PDB file of C-alpha atoms in Angstrom:
ATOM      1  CA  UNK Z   4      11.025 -43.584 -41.470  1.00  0.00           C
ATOM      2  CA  UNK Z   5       8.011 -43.041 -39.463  1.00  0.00           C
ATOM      3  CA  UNK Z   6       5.784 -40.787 -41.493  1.00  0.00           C
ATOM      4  CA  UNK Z   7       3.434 -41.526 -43.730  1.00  0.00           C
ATOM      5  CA  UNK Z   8       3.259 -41.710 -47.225  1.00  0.00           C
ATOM      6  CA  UNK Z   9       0.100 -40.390 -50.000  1.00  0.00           C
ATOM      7  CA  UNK Z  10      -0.380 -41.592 -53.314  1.00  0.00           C
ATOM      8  CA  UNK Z  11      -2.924 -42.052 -55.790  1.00  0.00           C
ATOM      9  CA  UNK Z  12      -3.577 -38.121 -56.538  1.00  0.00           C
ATOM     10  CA  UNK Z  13      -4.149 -36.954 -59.911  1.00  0.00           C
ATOM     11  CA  UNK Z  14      -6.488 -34.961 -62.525  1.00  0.00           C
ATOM     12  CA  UNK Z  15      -9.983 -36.465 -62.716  1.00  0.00           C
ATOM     13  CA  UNK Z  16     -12.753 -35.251 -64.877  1.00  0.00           C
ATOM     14  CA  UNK Z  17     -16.066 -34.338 -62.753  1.00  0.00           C
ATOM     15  CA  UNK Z  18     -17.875 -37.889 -62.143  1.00  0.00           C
ATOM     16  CA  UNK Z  19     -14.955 -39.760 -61.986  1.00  0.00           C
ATOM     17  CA  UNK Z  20     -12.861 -41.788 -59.257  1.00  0.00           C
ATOM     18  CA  UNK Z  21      -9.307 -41.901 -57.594  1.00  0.00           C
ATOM     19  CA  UNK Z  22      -8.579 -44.382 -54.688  1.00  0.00           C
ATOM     20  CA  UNK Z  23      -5.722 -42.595 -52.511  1.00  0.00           C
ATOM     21  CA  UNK Z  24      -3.706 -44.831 -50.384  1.00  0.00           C
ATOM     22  CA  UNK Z  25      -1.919 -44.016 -47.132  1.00  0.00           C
ATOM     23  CA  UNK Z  26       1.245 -46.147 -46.137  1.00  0.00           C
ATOM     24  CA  UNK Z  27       3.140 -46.809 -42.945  1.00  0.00           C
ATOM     25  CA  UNK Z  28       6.730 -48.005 -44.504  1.00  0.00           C
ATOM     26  CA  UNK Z  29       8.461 -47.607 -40.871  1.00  0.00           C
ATOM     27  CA  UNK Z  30       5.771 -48.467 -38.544  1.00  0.00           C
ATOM     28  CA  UNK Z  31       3.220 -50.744 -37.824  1.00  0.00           C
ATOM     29  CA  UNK Z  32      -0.286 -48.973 -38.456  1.00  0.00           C
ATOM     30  CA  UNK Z  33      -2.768 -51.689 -36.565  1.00  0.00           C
ATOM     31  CA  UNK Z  34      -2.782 -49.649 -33.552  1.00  0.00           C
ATOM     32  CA  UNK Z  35      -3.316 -46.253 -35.208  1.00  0.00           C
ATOM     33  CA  UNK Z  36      -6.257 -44.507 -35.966  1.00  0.00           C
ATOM     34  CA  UNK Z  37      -5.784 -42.800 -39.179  1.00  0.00           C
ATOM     35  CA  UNK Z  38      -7.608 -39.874 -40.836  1.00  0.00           C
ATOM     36  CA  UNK Z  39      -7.765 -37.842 -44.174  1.00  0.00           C
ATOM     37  CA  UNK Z  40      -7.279 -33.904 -44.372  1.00  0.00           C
ATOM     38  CA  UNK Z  41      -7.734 -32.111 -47.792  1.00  0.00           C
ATOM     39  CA  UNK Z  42      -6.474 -28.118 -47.894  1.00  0.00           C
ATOM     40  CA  UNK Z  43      -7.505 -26.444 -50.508  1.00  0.00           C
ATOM     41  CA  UNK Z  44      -5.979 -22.682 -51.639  1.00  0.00           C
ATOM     42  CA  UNK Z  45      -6.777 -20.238 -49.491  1.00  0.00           C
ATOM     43  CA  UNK Z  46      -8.794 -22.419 -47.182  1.00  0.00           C
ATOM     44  CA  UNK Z  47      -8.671 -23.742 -43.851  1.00  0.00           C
ATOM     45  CA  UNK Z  48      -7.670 -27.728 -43.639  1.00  0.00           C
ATOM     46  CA  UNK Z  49     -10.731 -29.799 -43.447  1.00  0.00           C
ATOM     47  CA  UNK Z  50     -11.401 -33.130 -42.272  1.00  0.00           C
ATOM     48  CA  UNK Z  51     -12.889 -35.727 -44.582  1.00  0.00           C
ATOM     49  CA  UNK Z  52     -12.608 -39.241 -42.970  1.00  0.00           C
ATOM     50  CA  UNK Z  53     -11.386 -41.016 -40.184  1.00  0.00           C
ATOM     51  CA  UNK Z  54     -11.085 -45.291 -39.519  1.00  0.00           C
ATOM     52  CA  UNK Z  55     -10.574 -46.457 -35.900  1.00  0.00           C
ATOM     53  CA  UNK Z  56      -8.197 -49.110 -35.202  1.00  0.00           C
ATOM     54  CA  UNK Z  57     -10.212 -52.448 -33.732  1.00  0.00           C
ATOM     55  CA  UNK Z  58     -13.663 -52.103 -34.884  1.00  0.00           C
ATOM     56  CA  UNK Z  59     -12.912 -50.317 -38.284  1.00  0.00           C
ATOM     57  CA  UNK Z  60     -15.636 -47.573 -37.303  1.00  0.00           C
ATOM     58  CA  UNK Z  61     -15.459 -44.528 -39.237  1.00  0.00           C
ATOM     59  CA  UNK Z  62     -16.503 -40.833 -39.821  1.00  0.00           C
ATOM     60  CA  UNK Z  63     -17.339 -38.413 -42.882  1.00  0.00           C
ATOM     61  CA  UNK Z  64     -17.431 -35.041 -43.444  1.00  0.00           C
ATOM     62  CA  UNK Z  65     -20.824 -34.355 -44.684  1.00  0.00           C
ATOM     63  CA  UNK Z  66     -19.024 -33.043 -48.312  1.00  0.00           C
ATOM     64  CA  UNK Z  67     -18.480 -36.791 -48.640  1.00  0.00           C
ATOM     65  CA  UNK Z  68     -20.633 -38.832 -47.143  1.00  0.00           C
ATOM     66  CA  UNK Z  69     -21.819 -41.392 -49.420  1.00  0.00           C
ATOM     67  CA  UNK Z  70     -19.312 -40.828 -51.929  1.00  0.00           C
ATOM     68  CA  UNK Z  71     -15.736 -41.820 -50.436  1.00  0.00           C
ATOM     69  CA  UNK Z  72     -14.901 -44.541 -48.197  1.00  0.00           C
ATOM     70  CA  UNK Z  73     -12.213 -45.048 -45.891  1.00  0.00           C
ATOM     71  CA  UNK Z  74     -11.091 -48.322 -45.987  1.00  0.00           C
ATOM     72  CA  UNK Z  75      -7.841 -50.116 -44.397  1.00  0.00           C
ATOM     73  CA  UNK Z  76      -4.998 -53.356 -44.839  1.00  0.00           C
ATOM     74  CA  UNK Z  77      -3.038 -53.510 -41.682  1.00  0.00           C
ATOM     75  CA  UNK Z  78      -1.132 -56.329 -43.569  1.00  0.00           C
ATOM     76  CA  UNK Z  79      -0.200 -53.755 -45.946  1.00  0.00           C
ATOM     77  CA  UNK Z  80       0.110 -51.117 -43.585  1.00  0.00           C
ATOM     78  CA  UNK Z  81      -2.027 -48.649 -45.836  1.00  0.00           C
ATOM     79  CA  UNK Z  82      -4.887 -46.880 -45.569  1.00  0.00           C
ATOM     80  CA  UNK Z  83      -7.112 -46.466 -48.407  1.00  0.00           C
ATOM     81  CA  UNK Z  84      -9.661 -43.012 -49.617  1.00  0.00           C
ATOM     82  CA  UNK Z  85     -11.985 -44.778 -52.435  1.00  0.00           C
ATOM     83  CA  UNK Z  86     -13.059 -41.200 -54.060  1.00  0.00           C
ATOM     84  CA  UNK Z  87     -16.014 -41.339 -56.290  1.00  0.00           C
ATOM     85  CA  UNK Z  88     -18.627 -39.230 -57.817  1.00  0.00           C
ATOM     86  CA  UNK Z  89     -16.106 -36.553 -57.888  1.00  0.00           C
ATOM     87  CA  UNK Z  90     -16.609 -32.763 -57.542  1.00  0.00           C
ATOM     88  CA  UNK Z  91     -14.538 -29.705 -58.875  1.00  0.00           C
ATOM     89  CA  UNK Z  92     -15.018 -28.672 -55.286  1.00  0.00           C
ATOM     90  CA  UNK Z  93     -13.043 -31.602 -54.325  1.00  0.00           C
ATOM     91  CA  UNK Z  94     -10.117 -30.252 -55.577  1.00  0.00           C
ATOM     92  CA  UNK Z  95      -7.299 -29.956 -52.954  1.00  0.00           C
ATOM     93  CA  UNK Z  96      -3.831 -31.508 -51.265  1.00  0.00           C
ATOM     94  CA  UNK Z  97      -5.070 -34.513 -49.217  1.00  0.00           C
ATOM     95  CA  UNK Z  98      -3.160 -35.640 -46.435  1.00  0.00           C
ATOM     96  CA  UNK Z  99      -3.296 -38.805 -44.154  1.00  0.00           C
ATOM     97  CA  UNK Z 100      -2.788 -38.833 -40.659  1.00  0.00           C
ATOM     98  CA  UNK Z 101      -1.948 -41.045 -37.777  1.00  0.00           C
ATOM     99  CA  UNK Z 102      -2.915 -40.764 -34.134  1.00  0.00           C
ATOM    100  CA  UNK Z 103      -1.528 -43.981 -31.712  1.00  0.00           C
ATOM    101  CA  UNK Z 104      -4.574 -45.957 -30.164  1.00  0.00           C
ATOM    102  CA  UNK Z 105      -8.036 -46.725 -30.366  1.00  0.00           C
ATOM    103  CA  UNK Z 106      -9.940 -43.747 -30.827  1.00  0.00           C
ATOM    104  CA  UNK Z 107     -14.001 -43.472 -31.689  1.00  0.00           C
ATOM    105  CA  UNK Z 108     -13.328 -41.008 -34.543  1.00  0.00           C
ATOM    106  CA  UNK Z 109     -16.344 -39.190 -33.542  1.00  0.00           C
ATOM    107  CA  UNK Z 110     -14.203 -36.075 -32.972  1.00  0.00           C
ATOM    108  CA  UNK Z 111     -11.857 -37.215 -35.145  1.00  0.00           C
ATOM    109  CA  UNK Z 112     -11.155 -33.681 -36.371  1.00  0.00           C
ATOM    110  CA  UNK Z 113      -9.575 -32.661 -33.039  1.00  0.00           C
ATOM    111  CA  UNK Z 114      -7.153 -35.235 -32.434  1.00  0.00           C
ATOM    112  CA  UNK Z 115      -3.662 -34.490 -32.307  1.00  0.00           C
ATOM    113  CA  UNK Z 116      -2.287 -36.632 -34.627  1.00  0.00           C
ATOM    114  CA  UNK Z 117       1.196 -37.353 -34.293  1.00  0.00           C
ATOM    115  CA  UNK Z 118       2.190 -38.366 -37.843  1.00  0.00           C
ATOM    116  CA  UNK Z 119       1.032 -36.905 -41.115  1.00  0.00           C
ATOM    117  CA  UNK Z 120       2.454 -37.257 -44.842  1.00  0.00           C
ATOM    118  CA  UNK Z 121       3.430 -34.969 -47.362  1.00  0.00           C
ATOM    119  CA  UNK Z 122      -0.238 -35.116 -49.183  1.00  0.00           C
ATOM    120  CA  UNK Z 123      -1.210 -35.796 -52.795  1.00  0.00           C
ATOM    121  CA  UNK Z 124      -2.513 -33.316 -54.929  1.00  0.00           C
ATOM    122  CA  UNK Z 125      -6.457 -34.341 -56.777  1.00  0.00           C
ATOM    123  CA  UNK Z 126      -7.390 -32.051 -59.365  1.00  0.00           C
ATOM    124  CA  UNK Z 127     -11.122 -32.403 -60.190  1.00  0.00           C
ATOM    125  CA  UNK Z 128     -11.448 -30.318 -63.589  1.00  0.00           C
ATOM    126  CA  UNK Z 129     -13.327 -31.076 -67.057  1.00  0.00           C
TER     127      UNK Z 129
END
């Protein structure tokens, strides 16, 4: 299997957290750079993080700087969204992504990635 694989989605109350986790099960992930997409109904796919490969540098969308973080274990072969201070606004399918080599993420949100998972649904509702 060489996609990737979402989970830790769910229905959070405004405020609250999620960590989301991206895994590899059929590949090794150390030499990918790895982003996170959210779509949300009726709107365009938007790019909310990014982690290089090497140097673990990484990228926001303004909507979330300072409140997520992008983290990854290449032992693990996952890739990790810590989600806090949550927003209704938040709400949408977030989906990982995988692009082979070592990549700034500076223009993360143009790369063509060439593996992406299924996505995992957060719900951000009181």
């Amino acid at each position: 299997q060489l996609q990737l694989v979402e989970s830790g989605g769910g229905l959070v109350q405004p405020g609250g957290s999620l960590r989301l986790s991206c895994a590899a099960p059929g590949f090794t992930l150390d030499y990918y750079t790895v982003a996170w997409f959210r779509q949300a109904p009726g709107k365009e796919r938007e790019g909310v993080s990014c982690i290089a490969v090497s140097t673990g540098r990484t990228n926001y969308a303004d909507s979330v700087k300072d409140r997520f973080t992008i983290s990854r274990d290449n032992a693990k072969k996952t890739v990790y969204l810590q989600m806090g201070s949550l927003k209704p606004e938040d709400t949408a399918r977030y989906y990982c992504a995988a692009l082979h080599g070592s990549y700034s993420c500076s223009g993360y949100v143009t790369y063509e990635y060439e593996r992406w998972g299924q996505g995992t649904q957060v719900t951000v509702s009181s």
